Amino acid sequence: MTKNSSFAVHVPDADLIPEPLDPAQILQGSPEVSAKVLWESEDGTQVRGIWQITPGVVTDTEADELFVVVGGRATIAVEGGATFHVGPGDAAVLRAGDRTTWTVHETLRKVFHTTLA
């Protein structure tokens, strides 16, 4: 797989690389994150990939992101905004700077497109 070629990935079976969480983000449990970048723009501002988190509760400050859940379930609470539930087949949009709390009920796997400012 290269940046300049078209390809397909079977998301549920894709091998991911562990990405340790900052312990300050973990509010409950022992969630573990893993991911795989599938494509990144030359200037590094656009990233597409697969991301997974195991059950627990974590906080985050978001980038601009569109994602689609492939498996698992979570509740995402946006500070000062909406709380929504996501599961397989759901698409969600997060705005840059949103402070979120993710309560992951079942290991969640998503495909994403993120814009980094």
Short mmCIF file of N, CA, C and O in Angstrom, two decimals:
data_model
loop_
_atom_site.label_atom_id
_atom_site.label_comp_id
_atom_site.label_asym_id
_atom_site.label_seq_id
_atom_site.Cartn_x
_atom_site.Cartn_y
_atom_site.Cartn_z
N MET A 1 0.85 -1.17 0.00
CA MET A 1 0.00 0.00 0.00
C MET A 1 0.90 1.24 0.00
O MET A 1 1.79 1.37 0.81
N THR A 2 0.68 2.10 -0.96
CA THR A 2 1.46 3.34 -1.02
C THR A 2 0.53 4.53 -1.11
O THR A 2 -0.64 4.39 -1.43
N LYS A 3 1.05 5.69 -0.85
CA LYS A 3 0.25 6.91 -0.90
C LYS A 3 -0.34 7.17 -2.27
O LYS A 3 -1.36 7.82 -2.39
N ASN A 4 0.31 6.70 -3.31
CA ASN A 4 -0.09 7.05 -4.66
C ASN A 4 -0.86 5.96 -5.40
O ASN A 4 -1.02 6.04 -6.59
N SER A 5 -1.32 4.95 -4.68
CA SER A 5 -2.07 3.90 -5.36
C SER A 5 -3.41 3.68 -4.66
O SER A 5 -3.56 3.94 -3.47
N SER A 6 -4.37 3.20 -5.42
CA SER A 6 -5.67 2.86 -4.86
C SER A 6 -5.57 1.49 -4.20
O SER A 6 -4.76 0.64 -4.63
N PHE A 7 -6.38 1.24 -3.19
CA PHE A 7 -6.33 -0.03 -2.49
C PHE A 7 -7.62 -0.22 -1.69
O PHE A 7 -8.42 0.70 -1.55
N ALA A 8 -7.80 -1.42 -1.16
CA ALA A 8 -8.93 -1.73 -0.29
C ALA A 8 -8.39 -2.43 0.95
O ALA A 8 -7.37 -3.12 0.90
N VAL A 9 -9.07 -2.23 2.06
CA VAL A 9 -8.69 -2.85 3.34
C VAL A 9 -9.95 -3.42 3.97
O VAL A 9 -10.99 -2.74 4.00
N HIS A 10 -9.88 -4.64 4.48
CA HIS A 10 -11.00 -5.20 5.24
C HIS A 10 -10.85 -4.71 6.68
O HIS A 10 -10.04 -5.22 7.45
N VAL A 11 -11.59 -3.68 7.03
CA VAL A 11 -11.41 -2.94 8.28
C VAL A 11 -11.52 -3.84 9.52
O VAL A 11 -10.69 -3.72 10.43
N PRO A 12 -12.50 -4.75 9.62
CA PRO A 12 -12.61 -5.53 10.86
C PRO A 12 -11.38 -6.38 11.17
O PRO A 12 -11.10 -6.66 12.34
N ASP A 13 -10.64 -6.79 10.14
CA ASP A 13 -9.48 -7.66 10.34
C ASP A 13 -8.13 -6.95 10.22
O ASP A 13 -7.09 -7.59 10.35
N ALA A 14 -8.12 -5.66 9.97
CA ALA A 14 -6.86 -4.94 9.77
C ALA A 14 -6.02 -4.96 11.04
O ALA A 14 -6.54 -4.77 12.15
N ASP A 15 -4.73 -5.22 10.87
CA ASP A 15 -3.79 -5.17 11.99
C ASP A 15 -3.52 -3.72 12.34
O ASP A 15 -3.22 -2.90 11.46
N LEU A 16 -3.60 -3.40 13.64
CA LEU A 16 -3.39 -2.04 14.10
C LEU A 16 -2.15 -1.98 14.99
O LEU A 16 -1.70 -3.00 15.51
N ILE A 17 -1.63 -0.79 15.16
CA ILE A 17 -0.42 -0.56 15.95
C ILE A 17 -0.82 0.12 17.26
O ILE A 17 -1.54 1.12 17.25
N PRO A 18 -0.36 -0.42 18.41
CA PRO A 18 -0.70 0.21 19.69
C PRO A 18 -0.24 1.67 19.75
O PRO A 18 0.84 2.00 19.28
N GLU A 19 -1.10 2.52 20.32
CA GLU A 19 -0.80 3.93 20.54
C GLU A 19 -1.15 4.25 21.99
O GLU A 19 -2.31 4.52 22.29
N PRO A 20 -0.17 4.19 22.88
CA PRO A 20 -0.47 4.40 24.30
C PRO A 20 -1.18 5.73 24.57
O PRO A 20 -0.82 6.76 24.00
N LEU A 21 -2.18 5.67 25.42
CA LEU A 21 -2.89 6.87 25.85
C LEU A 21 -2.08 7.60 26.92
O LEU A 21 -1.36 6.97 27.70
N ASP A 22 -2.22 8.91 26.97
CA ASP A 22 -1.68 9.69 28.07
C ASP A 22 -2.49 9.29 29.31
O ASP A 22 -3.72 9.38 29.29
N PRO A 23 -1.85 8.84 30.39
CA PRO A 23 -2.60 8.41 31.58
C PRO A 23 -3.56 9.48 32.10
O PRO A 23 -4.58 9.15 32.70
N ALA A 24 -3.27 10.76 31.86
CA ALA A 24 -4.14 11.84 32.31
C ALA A 24 -5.49 11.81 31.59
O ALA A 24 -6.46 12.40 32.07
N GLN A 25 -5.56 11.14 30.43
CA GLN A 25 -6.82 11.06 29.68
C GLN A 25 -7.76 9.98 30.21
O GLN A 25 -8.94 10.00 29.91
N ILE A 26 -7.22 9.04 30.96
CA ILE A 26 -8.01 7.88 31.40
C ILE A 26 -8.75 8.22 32.69
O ILE A 26 -8.13 8.53 33.71
N LEU A 27 -10.08 8.15 32.62
CA LEU A 27 -10.91 8.43 33.79
C LEU A 27 -11.38 7.15 34.49
O LEU A 27 -11.66 7.16 35.68
N GLN A 28 -11.49 6.05 33.72
CA GLN A 28 -11.98 4.80 34.29
C GLN A 28 -11.51 3.63 33.45
O GLN A 28 -11.47 3.72 32.21
N GLY A 29 -11.17 2.53 34.11
CA GLY A 29 -10.77 1.32 33.41
C GLY A 29 -9.33 1.40 32.92
O GLY A 29 -8.55 2.24 33.36
N SER A 30 -9.02 0.51 31.98
CA SER A 30 -7.68 0.43 31.39
C SER A 30 -7.79 0.38 29.87
O SER A 30 -7.34 -0.58 29.24
N PRO A 31 -8.41 1.40 29.28
CA PRO A 31 -8.61 1.35 27.82
C PRO A 31 -7.28 1.38 27.08
O PRO A 31 -6.31 2.00 27.53
N GLU A 32 -7.26 0.68 25.96
CA GLU A 32 -6.07 0.65 25.10
C GLU A 32 -6.48 1.10 23.70
O GLU A 32 -7.53 0.70 23.19
N VAL A 33 -5.62 1.91 23.09
CA VAL A 33 -5.87 2.44 21.75
C VAL A 33 -4.87 1.84 20.78
O VAL A 33 -3.69 1.66 21.10
N SER A 34 -5.35 1.56 19.57
CA SER A 34 -4.47 1.15 18.48
C SER A 34 -5.02 1.76 17.20
O SER A 34 -6.19 2.15 17.13
N ALA A 35 -4.14 1.89 16.21
CA ALA A 35 -4.55 2.57 14.98
C ALA A 35 -3.67 2.17 13.82
O ALA A 35 -2.62 1.54 14.01
N LYS A 36 -4.11 2.57 12.64
CA LYS A 36 -3.31 2.39 11.43
C LYS A 36 -3.64 3.54 10.49
O LYS A 36 -4.81 3.76 10.17
N VAL A 37 -2.63 4.28 10.07
CA VAL A 37 -2.82 5.33 9.07
C VAL A 37 -2.84 4.65 7.71
O VAL A 37 -1.92 3.91 7.36
N LEU A 38 -3.90 4.92 6.95
CA LEU A 38 -4.02 4.36 5.60
C LEU A 38 -3.54 5.34 4.55
O LEU A 38 -3.08 4.95 3.48
N TRP A 39 -3.67 6.64 4.84
CA TRP A 39 -3.28 7.69 3.90
C TRP A 39 -3.04 8.96 4.67
O TRP A 39 -3.74 9.25 5.64
N GLU A 40 -2.03 9.72 4.24
CA GLU A 40 -1.75 11.03 4.82
C GLU A 40 -1.35 11.97 3.71
O GLU A 40 -0.58 11.60 2.82
N SER A 41 -1.88 13.19 3.74
CA SER A 41 -1.52 14.18 2.71
C SER A 41 -0.05 14.54 2.84
O SER A 41 0.56 14.38 3.91
N GLU A 42 0.52 15.03 1.76
CA GLU A 42 1.95 15.38 1.77
C GLU A 42 2.29 16.40 2.83
O GLU A 42 3.37 16.36 3.41
N ASP A 43 1.37 17.33 3.11
CA ASP A 43 1.65 18.36 4.13
C ASP A 43 1.26 17.91 5.54
O ASP A 43 1.42 18.66 6.50
N GLY A 44 0.74 16.68 5.68
CA GLY A 44 0.41 16.14 6.99
C GLY A 44 -0.86 16.69 7.63
O GLY A 44 -1.13 16.38 8.79
N THR A 45 -1.65 17.45 6.89
CA THR A 45 -2.85 18.04 7.48
C THR A 45 -4.10 17.18 7.32
O THR A 45 -5.11 17.46 7.97
N GLN A 46 -4.06 16.18 6.46
CA GLN A 46 -5.19 15.28 6.24
C GLN A 46 -4.72 13.85 6.53
O GLN A 46 -3.70 13.42 5.99
N VAL A 47 -5.49 13.15 7.36
CA VAL A 47 -5.13 11.77 7.71
C VAL A 47 -6.38 10.91 7.62
O VAL A 47 -7.45 11.29 8.09
N ARG A 48 -6.24 9.73 7.01
CA ARG A 48 -7.32 8.74 6.92
C ARG A 48 -6.80 7.45 7.52
O ARG A 48 -5.66 7.06 7.24
N GLY A 49 -7.62 6.79 8.29
CA GLY A 49 -7.14 5.55 8.88
C GLY A 49 -8.20 4.80 9.64
O GLY A 49 -9.40 5.05 9.52
N ILE A 50 -7.71 3.86 10.46
CA ILE A 50 -8.54 3.00 11.30
C ILE A 50 -8.07 3.22 12.74
O ILE A 50 -6.87 3.32 12.99
N TRP A 51 -9.02 3.30 13.66
CA TRP A 51 -8.70 3.56 15.07
C TRP A 51 -9.57 2.67 15.93
O TRP A 51 -10.73 2.41 15.59
N GLN A 52 -9.01 2.18 17.03
CA GLN A 52 -9.75 1.30 17.92
C GLN A 52 -9.44 1.63 19.36
O GLN A 52 -8.31 1.99 19.69
N ILE A 53 -10.46 1.49 20.23
CA ILE A 53 -10.28 1.67 21.67
C ILE A 53 -11.07 0.59 22.40
O ILE A 53 -12.20 0.27 22.02
N THR A 54 -10.47 0.03 23.45
CA THR A 54 -11.13 -0.98 24.27
C THR A 54 -11.94 -0.28 25.37
O THR A 54 -11.78 0.92 25.59
N PRO A 55 -12.83 -1.01 26.05
CA PRO A 55 -13.72 -0.37 27.04
C PRO A 55 -12.99 0.42 28.12
O PRO A 55 -11.90 0.06 28.57
N GLY A 56 -13.67 1.50 28.52
CA GLY A 56 -13.18 2.40 29.56
C GLY A 56 -13.74 3.78 29.30
O GLY A 56 -14.58 3.98 28.41
N VAL A 57 -13.26 4.76 30.07
CA VAL A 57 -13.70 6.14 29.92
C VAL A 57 -12.46 7.02 29.77
O VAL A 57 -11.55 6.96 30.61
N VAL A 58 -12.44 7.81 28.68
CA VAL A 58 -11.30 8.68 28.39
C VAL A 58 -11.78 10.06 27.97
O VAL A 58 -12.89 10.23 27.51
N THR A 59 -10.89 11.04 28.13
CA THR A 59 -11.16 12.39 27.64
C THR A 59 -10.25 12.66 26.45
O THR A 59 -9.20 12.03 26.29
N ASP A 60 -10.66 13.63 25.64
CA ASP A 60 -9.85 14.00 24.48
C ASP A 60 -10.20 15.42 24.06
O ASP A 60 -11.27 15.93 24.38
N THR A 61 -9.28 16.04 23.34
CA THR A 61 -9.55 17.29 22.64
C THR A 61 -9.47 16.94 21.16
O THR A 61 -8.43 16.46 20.70
N GLU A 62 -10.55 17.16 20.46
CA GLU A 62 -10.69 16.65 19.10
C GLU A 62 -10.08 17.54 18.03
O GLU A 62 -9.93 18.74 18.22
N ALA A 63 -9.77 16.90 16.91
CA ALA A 63 -9.45 17.58 15.66
C ALA A 63 -10.73 17.54 14.82
O ALA A 63 -11.69 16.86 15.19
N ASP A 64 -10.77 18.25 13.70
CA ASP A 64 -11.90 18.11 12.77
C ASP A 64 -11.88 16.68 12.25
O ASP A 64 -10.87 16.25 11.68
N GLU A 65 -12.98 15.97 12.43
CA GLU A 65 -12.99 14.55 12.07
C GLU A 65 -14.37 14.10 11.64
O GLU A 65 -15.38 14.49 12.22
N LEU A 66 -14.38 13.25 10.63
CA LEU A 66 -15.55 12.48 10.24
C LEU A 66 -15.16 11.03 10.45
O LEU A 66 -14.08 10.61 10.01
N PHE A 67 -16.01 10.27 11.14
CA PHE A 67 -15.72 8.84 11.29
C PHE A 67 -16.98 8.01 11.16
O PHE A 67 -18.09 8.50 11.34
N VAL A 68 -16.77 6.73 10.81
CA VAL A 68 -17.84 5.75 10.72
C VAL A 68 -17.45 4.57 11.60
O VAL A 68 -16.34 4.04 11.47
N VAL A 69 -18.35 4.19 12.50
CA VAL A 69 -18.10 3.07 13.40
C VAL A 69 -18.32 1.76 12.65
O VAL A 69 -19.35 1.57 11.99
N VAL A 70 -17.34 0.87 12.75
CA VAL A 70 -17.41 -0.44 12.11
C VAL A 70 -17.86 -1.50 13.11
O VAL A 70 -18.57 -2.43 12.77
N GLY A 71 -17.44 -1.34 14.37
CA GLY A 71 -17.80 -2.30 15.41
C GLY A 71 -17.72 -1.65 16.77
O GLY A 71 -16.98 -0.68 16.96
N GLY A 72 -18.48 -2.19 17.73
CA GLY A 72 -18.43 -1.69 19.10
C GLY A 72 -19.42 -0.58 19.35
O GLY A 72 -20.16 -0.16 18.45
N ARG A 73 -19.42 -0.08 20.59
CA ARG A 73 -20.36 0.97 20.99
C ARG A 73 -19.71 1.91 21.99
O ARG A 73 -18.93 1.49 22.83
N ALA A 74 -20.09 3.19 21.88
CA ALA A 74 -19.59 4.20 22.82
C ALA A 74 -20.61 5.32 22.96
O ALA A 74 -21.45 5.53 22.08
N THR A 75 -20.50 6.03 24.07
CA THR A 75 -21.24 7.27 24.28
C THR A 75 -20.20 8.38 24.31
O THR A 75 -19.19 8.27 25.02
N ILE A 76 -20.44 9.41 23.51
CA ILE A 76 -19.51 10.53 23.42
C ILE A 76 -20.22 11.78 23.93
O ILE A 76 -21.26 12.16 23.39
N ALA A 77 -19.66 12.38 24.98
CA ALA A 77 -20.22 13.61 25.54
C ALA A 77 -19.31 14.77 25.16
O ALA A 77 -18.11 14.73 25.46
N VAL A 78 -19.87 15.76 24.48
CA VAL A 78 -19.12 16.95 24.08
C VAL A 78 -19.35 18.01 25.15
O VAL A 78 -20.50 18.37 25.43
N GLU A 79 -18.27 18.49 25.76
CA GLU A 79 -18.38 19.50 26.80
C GLU A 79 -19.14 20.71 26.27
O GLU A 79 -18.79 21.27 25.23
N GLY A 80 -20.22 21.08 26.97
CA GLY A 80 -21.02 22.22 26.54
C GLY A 80 -21.88 21.95 25.32
O GLY A 80 -22.44 22.87 24.73
N GLY A 81 -22.00 20.68 24.93
CA GLY A 81 -22.77 20.34 23.72
C GLY A 81 -23.53 19.04 23.88
O GLY A 81 -23.95 18.68 24.98
N ALA A 82 -23.66 18.34 22.80
CA ALA A 82 -24.48 17.12 22.73
C ALA A 82 -23.77 15.92 23.36
O ALA A 82 -22.55 15.89 23.48
N THR A 83 -24.57 14.95 23.73
CA THR A 83 -24.10 13.61 24.08
C THR A 83 -24.77 12.67 23.10
O THR A 83 -25.98 12.76 22.88
N PHE A 84 -23.98 11.83 22.45
CA PHE A 84 -24.57 10.92 21.47
C PHE A 84 -23.97 9.54 21.61
O PHE A 84 -22.88 9.36 22.15
N HIS A 85 -24.73 8.56 21.14
CA HIS A 85 -24.34 7.16 21.19
C HIS A 85 -23.99 6.71 19.78
O HIS A 85 -24.71 7.04 18.83
N VAL A 86 -22.88 5.99 19.65
CA VAL A 86 -22.47 5.50 18.34
C VAL A 86 -22.25 3.99 18.39
O VAL A 86 -21.82 3.44 19.41
N GLY A 87 -22.58 3.35 17.27
CA GLY A 87 -22.40 1.92 17.11
C GLY A 87 -22.20 1.61 15.64
O GLY A 87 -22.12 2.53 14.81
N PRO A 88 -22.14 0.34 15.29
CA PRO A 88 -21.86 -0.05 13.91
C PRO A 88 -22.79 0.65 12.91
O PRO A 88 -24.00 0.69 13.09
N GLY A 89 -22.18 1.25 11.90
CA GLY A 89 -22.92 1.93 10.84
C GLY A 89 -23.15 3.40 11.10
O GLY A 89 -23.59 4.12 10.20
N ASP A 90 -22.87 3.88 12.31
CA ASP A 90 -23.08 5.29 12.61
C ASP A 90 -21.91 6.14 12.13
O ASP A 90 -20.74 5.74 12.28
N ALA A 91 -22.24 7.31 11.59
CA ALA A 91 -21.23 8.30 11.20
C ALA A 91 -21.34 9.46 12.19
O ALA A 91 -22.43 9.79 12.65
N ALA A 92 -20.20 10.06 12.52
CA ALA A 92 -20.19 11.19 13.44
C ALA A 92 -19.19 12.23 12.95
O ALA A 92 -18.21 11.89 12.28
N VAL A 93 -19.45 13.48 13.32
CA VAL A 93 -18.55 14.58 12.99
C VAL A 93 -18.16 15.25 14.29
O VAL A 93 -19.02 15.58 15.12
N LEU A 94 -16.86 15.41 14.50
CA LEU A 94 -16.33 16.13 15.66
C LEU A 94 -15.62 17.38 15.15
O LEU A 94 -14.99 17.34 14.10
N ARG A 95 -15.75 18.47 15.90
CA ARG A 95 -15.12 19.73 15.50
C ARG A 95 -13.81 19.92 16.25
O ARG A 95 -13.67 19.52 17.41
N ALA A 96 -12.88 20.57 15.58
CA ALA A 96 -11.58 20.87 16.21
C ALA A 96 -11.82 21.65 17.49
O ALA A 96 -12.60 22.60 17.53
N GLY A 97 -11.15 21.22 18.55
CA GLY A 97 -11.24 21.89 19.83
C GLY A 97 -12.31 21.34 20.75
O GLY A 97 -12.32 21.68 21.94
N ASP A 98 -13.25 20.51 20.22
CA ASP A 98 -14.25 19.90 21.11
C ASP A 98 -13.54 19.13 22.20
O ASP A 98 -12.64 18.33 21.93
N ARG A 99 -13.95 19.35 23.44
CA ARG A 99 -13.47 18.55 24.57
C ARG A 99 -14.51 17.45 24.76
O ARG A 99 -15.70 17.76 24.93
N THR A 100 -14.08 16.21 24.68
CA THR A 100 -15.02 15.10 24.73
C THR A 100 -14.66 14.12 25.84
O THR A 100 -13.50 14.01 26.26
N THR A 101 -15.69 13.40 26.28
CA THR A 101 -15.51 12.26 27.17
C THR A 101 -16.14 11.06 26.46
O THR A 101 -17.32 11.09 26.11
N TRP A 102 -15.30 10.06 26.23
CA TRP A 102 -15.74 8.84 25.55
C TRP A 102 -15.96 7.74 26.60
O TRP A 102 -15.01 7.39 27.32
N THR A 103 -17.18 7.22 26.68
CA THR A 103 -17.45 6.05 27.50
C THR A 103 -17.61 4.89 26.52
O THR A 103 -18.60 4.81 25.78
N VAL A 104 -16.61 4.03 26.49
CA VAL A 104 -16.58 2.93 25.52
C VAL A 104 -17.17 1.69 26.19
O VAL A 104 -16.61 1.17 27.16
N HIS A 105 -18.32 1.24 25.68
CA HIS A 105 -19.05 0.11 26.26
C HIS A 105 -18.55 -1.22 25.70
O HIS A 105 -18.51 -2.21 26.44
N GLU A 106 -18.24 -1.24 24.41
CA GLU A 106 -17.69 -2.42 23.73
C GLU A 106 -16.56 -1.92 22.84
O GLU A 106 -16.68 -0.84 22.25
N THR A 107 -15.49 -2.69 22.71
CA THR A 107 -14.36 -2.27 21.89
C THR A 107 -14.86 -1.65 20.60
O THR A 107 -15.60 -2.29 19.84
N LEU A 108 -14.48 -0.40 20.38
CA LEU A 108 -14.96 0.38 19.24
C LEU A 108 -13.88 0.49 18.18
O LEU A 108 -12.73 0.82 18.49
N ARG A 109 -14.25 0.18 16.95
CA ARG A 109 -13.35 0.35 15.81
C ARG A 109 -14.03 1.28 14.83
O ARG A 109 -15.20 1.11 14.51
N LYS A 110 -13.29 2.26 14.34
CA LYS A 110 -13.84 3.23 13.39
C LYS A 110 -12.84 3.48 12.27
O LYS A 110 -11.64 3.29 12.42
N VAL A 111 -13.38 3.93 11.13
CA VAL A 111 -12.54 4.47 10.07
C VAL A 111 -12.74 5.98 10.13
O VAL A 111 -13.84 6.46 10.44
N PHE A 112 -11.69 6.72 9.88
CA PHE A 112 -11.77 8.17 10.06
C PHE A 112 -11.06 8.95 8.99
O PHE A 112 -10.16 8.45 8.31
N HIS A 113 -11.47 10.19 8.86
CA HIS A 113 -10.76 11.21 8.08
C HIS A 113 -10.64 12.42 9.00
O HIS A 113 -11.65 12.94 9.48
N THR A 114 -9.41 12.82 9.28
CA THR A 114 -9.15 13.92 10.19
C THR A 114 -8.41 15.03 9.47
O THR A 114 -7.51 14.76 8.66
N THR A 115 -8.80 16.26 9.78
CA THR A 115 -8.08 17.44 9.28
C THR A 115 -7.35 18.06 10.46
O THR A 115 -7.98 18.43 11.46
N LEU A 116 -6.03 18.14 10.36
CA LEU A 116 -5.21 18.74 11.40
C LEU A 116 -4.83 20.13 10.95
O LEU A 116 -4.33 20.30 9.85
N ALA A 117 -5.08 21.11 11.80
CA ALA A 117 -4.83 22.52 11.39
C ALA A 117 -3.37 22.84 11.27
O ALA A 117 -2.49 22.31 11.75
#
